[in-house]
Amino acid sequence: MKTRLLMMALLSGAVMAAGAVEAQGPRERPDFATLDANGDGVVTLEELQAQGAARFAARDTNGDGALSAEELEAAGAERVSERAARMLERLDTNGDGLLQQSELQARGGDRMAEMFDRADADDDGAISEDEFAAAKERRGGRDRDGGGRRGNGNGPRGRN
C-alpha cells in the first residue's frame, strides 16, 4: 500500500511538474508506455524526470534552457488551435467548418434546461437571487467570471 501511494505521489508530482511548463488549459497526459521509456514494465523517478525534461525542451524552442513568455504563448496557441479543431470536428453537425448557434444549442439545450431546473428550487419557472446563490454554493462557489475552474477535467464531460 505504501509503495502504491508513493508511486502515485511521484507520478502526480512528475505530471504536475511537466504541466508547469504548459499554458492554461487541458492537455493530453502521457500514457504508461510513454512514461516507461525503457519498456521494463515499471516507471522510475528518472523516467518521469526525463519525460518532464523532454516536455520542457520541446517548448524551449531557442534552446536557451529557459521558457520565455513568447515560448509559453506559442505552446498555448498550439493547444488552442488543436482544441478548436476538435470542437469543430465534434460539434459541426452540418460539416461546413463553422459552428452555428443552432449546432451549439442542440448540444447544450437539454443540459441548460437541466441546470435551470436544478436551480429553480421552487419550480416557479424563474430563478430568484437566493436560488442563484444556492446553486452557486452547490457548485462550490465556482463560476466562469470568478476565476475558478469549472472542475478538474476528470468528470463525465471528458476533454475537448
Tab-separated table of C-alpha atoms in Angstrom:
chain	number	residue	atom	x	y	z
A	1	MET	CA	0.000	0.000	0.000
A	2	LYS	CA	2.806	2.407	0.899
A	3	THR	CA	4.600	1.601	-2.357
A	4	ARG	CA	1.469	2.264	-4.396
A	5	LEU	CA	0.827	5.512	-2.550
A	6	LEU	CA	4.436	6.598	-3.076
A	7	MET	CA	4.264	5.786	-6.807
A	8	MET	CA	1.010	7.721	-7.160
A	9	ALA	CA	2.532	10.696	-5.367
A	10	LEU	CA	5.637	10.559	-7.537
A	11	LEU	CA	3.618	10.209	-10.715
A	12	SER	CA	1.346	13.070	-9.713
A	13	GLY	CA	4.326	15.243	-8.870
A	14	ALA	CA	6.034	14.486	-12.166
A	15	VAL	CA	2.923	15.153	-14.192
A	16	MET	CA	2.356	18.393	-12.292
A	17	ALA	CA	5.984	19.416	-12.814
A	18	ALA	CA	5.711	18.673	-16.508
A	19	GLY	CA	2.438	20.592	-16.569
A	20	ALA	CA	4.121	23.644	-15.078
A	21	VAL	CA	5.573	24.396	-18.482
A	22	GLU	CA	2.122	24.270	-20.028
A	23	ALA	CA	-0.049	27.315	-20.511
A	24	GLN	CA	-3.624	27.158	-19.224
A	25	GLY	CA	-5.964	24.502	-20.493
A	26	PRO	CA	-6.358	20.781	-20.569
A	27	ARG	CA	-3.848	18.614	-22.372
A	28	GLU	CA	-3.119	15.023	-23.143
A	29	ARG	CA	-1.377	13.134	-20.350
A	30	PRO	CA	1.334	10.656	-21.280
A	31	ASP	CA	0.278	7.030	-21.027
A	32	PHE	CA	2.182	4.404	-19.051
A	33	ALA	CA	4.043	3.083	-22.098
A	34	THR	CA	5.320	6.581	-22.866
A	35	LEU	CA	6.495	7.095	-19.297
A	36	ASP	CA	8.115	3.623	-19.217
A	37	ALA	CA	10.835	4.756	-21.626
A	38	ASN	CA	12.915	1.578	-21.419
A	39	GLY	CA	9.886	-0.729	-21.607
A	40	ASP	CA	10.727	-2.729	-18.478
A	41	GLY	CA	7.176	-2.613	-17.112
A	42	VAL	CA	7.853	-0.068	-14.359
A	43	VAL	CA	8.185	3.697	-14.274
A	44	THR	CA	11.113	5.093	-12.332
A	45	LEU	CA	11.619	8.571	-10.990
A	46	GLU	CA	14.351	9.062	-13.589
A	47	GLU	CA	11.913	8.207	-16.395
A	48	LEU	CA	9.376	10.675	-15.009
A	49	GLN	CA	12.022	13.361	-14.753
A	50	ALA	CA	13.170	12.630	-18.307
A	51	GLN	CA	9.587	12.994	-19.562
A	52	GLY	CA	9.278	16.370	-17.835
A	53	ALA	CA	12.638	17.475	-19.249
A	54	ALA	CA	11.567	16.426	-22.750
A	55	ARG	CA	8.346	18.426	-22.471
A	56	PHE	CA	10.329	21.431	-21.284
A	57	ALA	CA	12.859	21.072	-24.104
A	58	ALA	CA	10.098	20.832	-26.689
A	59	ARG	CA	8.805	24.235	-25.580
A	60	ASP	CA	12.267	25.796	-25.260
A	61	THR	CA	12.390	26.486	-28.985
A	62	ASN	CA	15.548	28.623	-28.855
A	63	GLY	CA	17.359	26.095	-26.658
A	64	ASP	CA	18.463	28.612	-24.022
A	65	GLY	CA	17.282	26.484	-21.097
A	66	ALA	CA	14.523	28.913	-20.157
A	67	LEU	CA	10.935	29.463	-21.265
A	68	SER	CA	10.140	32.977	-22.382
A	69	ALA	CA	6.666	34.462	-22.486
A	70	GLU	CA	6.759	34.039	-26.275
A	71	GLU	CA	7.568	30.318	-25.989
A	72	LEU	CA	4.780	29.800	-23.465
A	73	GLU	CA	2.354	31.761	-25.648
A	74	ALA	CA	3.315	29.665	-28.692
A	75	ALA	CA	2.668	26.451	-26.759
A	76	GLY	CA	-0.666	27.841	-25.598
A	77	ALA	CA	-1.636	28.958	-29.100
A	78	GLU	CA	-0.863	25.498	-30.452
A	79	ARG	CA	-3.142	23.915	-27.856
A	80	VAL	CA	-5.884	26.451	-28.579
A	81	SER	CA	-5.722	25.581	-32.293
A	82	GLU	CA	-5.869	21.858	-31.544
A	83	ARG	CA	-8.812	22.352	-29.194
A	84	ALA	CA	-10.686	24.475	-31.752
A	85	ALA	CA	-10.175	21.789	-34.409
A	86	ARG	CA	-11.506	19.100	-32.038
A	87	MET	CA	-14.522	21.258	-31.163
A	88	LEU	CA	-15.334	21.776	-34.835
A	89	GLU	CA	-14.963	18.077	-35.528
A	90	ARG	CA	-17.265	17.183	-32.657
A	91	LEU	CA	-19.900	19.929	-32.897
A	92	ASP	CA	-20.097	20.890	-36.597
A	93	THR	CA	-23.036	18.650	-37.430
A	94	ASN	CA	-23.623	20.076	-40.914
A	95	GLY	CA	-19.942	19.795	-41.873
A	96	ASP	CA	-19.487	23.358	-43.129
A	97	GLY	CA	-16.427	24.071	-40.979
A	98	LEU	CA	-18.326	26.619	-38.906
A	99	LEU	CA	-20.307	26.439	-35.675
A	100	GLN	CA	-23.768	27.903	-35.881
A	101	GLN	CA	-25.718	28.790	-32.772
A	102	SER	CA	-28.241	26.071	-33.634
A	103	GLU	CA	-25.481	23.420	-33.516
A	104	LEU	CA	-24.403	24.599	-30.083
A	105	GLN	CA	-27.971	24.858	-28.815
A	106	ALA	CA	-28.714	21.326	-29.973
A	107	ARG	CA	-25.784	20.079	-27.928
A	108	GLY	CA	-26.316	22.204	-24.807
A	109	GLY	CA	-30.048	22.872	-24.787
A	110	ASP	CA	-31.025	19.880	-22.673
A	111	ARG	CA	-28.126	20.456	-20.331
A	112	MET	CA	-29.099	24.110	-19.873
A	113	ALA	CA	-32.691	23.113	-19.124
A	114	GLU	CA	-31.499	20.552	-16.562
A	115	MET	CA	-29.255	23.129	-14.888
A	116	PHE	CA	-32.122	25.622	-14.833
A	117	ASP	CA	-34.473	23.063	-13.298
A	118	ARG	CA	-31.948	22.232	-10.566
A	119	ALA	CA	-31.508	25.913	-9.723
A	120	ASP	CA	-35.259	26.666	-9.774
A	121	ALA	CA	-35.858	25.104	-6.346
A	122	ASP	CA	-39.482	26.240	-6.021
A	123	ASP	CA	-40.395	25.247	-9.625
A	124	ASP	CA	-41.902	28.637	-10.422
A	125	GLY	CA	-40.133	28.902	-13.804
A	126	ALA	CA	-37.748	31.611	-12.612
A	127	ILE	CA	-34.520	31.709	-10.625
A	128	SER	CA	-34.506	34.133	-7.715
A	129	GLU	CA	-31.324	35.661	-6.344
A	130	ASP	CA	-31.480	33.255	-3.389
A	131	GLU	CA	-31.877	30.244	-5.692
A	132	PHE	CA	-28.977	31.512	-7.815
A	133	ALA	CA	-26.767	31.838	-4.733
A	134	ALA	CA	-27.760	28.367	-3.532
A	135	ALA	CA	-26.957	26.840	-6.945
A	136	LYS	CA	-23.612	28.610	-6.977
A	137	GLU	CA	-22.867	27.266	-3.497
A	138	ARG	CA	-23.691	23.729	-4.639
A	139	ARG	CA	-21.096	24.188	-7.407
A	140	GLY	CA	-18.529	25.071	-4.762
A	141	GLY	CA	-18.781	28.815	-5.389
A	142	ARG	CA	-17.177	28.476	-8.836
A	143	ASP	CA	-18.340	30.469	-11.790
A	144	ARG	CA	-16.864	31.391	-15.134
A	145	ASP	CA	-16.263	35.038	-14.267
A	146	GLY	CA	-14.865	34.366	-10.791
A	147	GLY	CA	-11.635	32.810	-11.980
A	148	GLY	CA	-12.453	29.419	-10.508
A	149	ARG	CA	-12.072	26.272	-12.563
A	150	ARG	CA	-15.244	24.509	-13.637
A	151	GLY	CA	-13.970	21.133	-12.492
A	152	ASN	CA	-10.778	19.136	-12.545
A	153	GLY	CA	-11.033	17.830	-16.090
A	154	ASN	CA	-11.778	14.315	-14.875
A	155	GLY	CA	-15.532	14.495	-14.896
A	156	PRO	CA	-18.024	12.977	-17.327
A	157	ARG	CA	-17.673	15.801	-19.852
A	158	GLY	CA	-14.322	14.469	-20.978
A	159	ARG	CA	-11.772	16.522	-22.828
A	160	ASN	CA	-12.425	18.925	-25.643
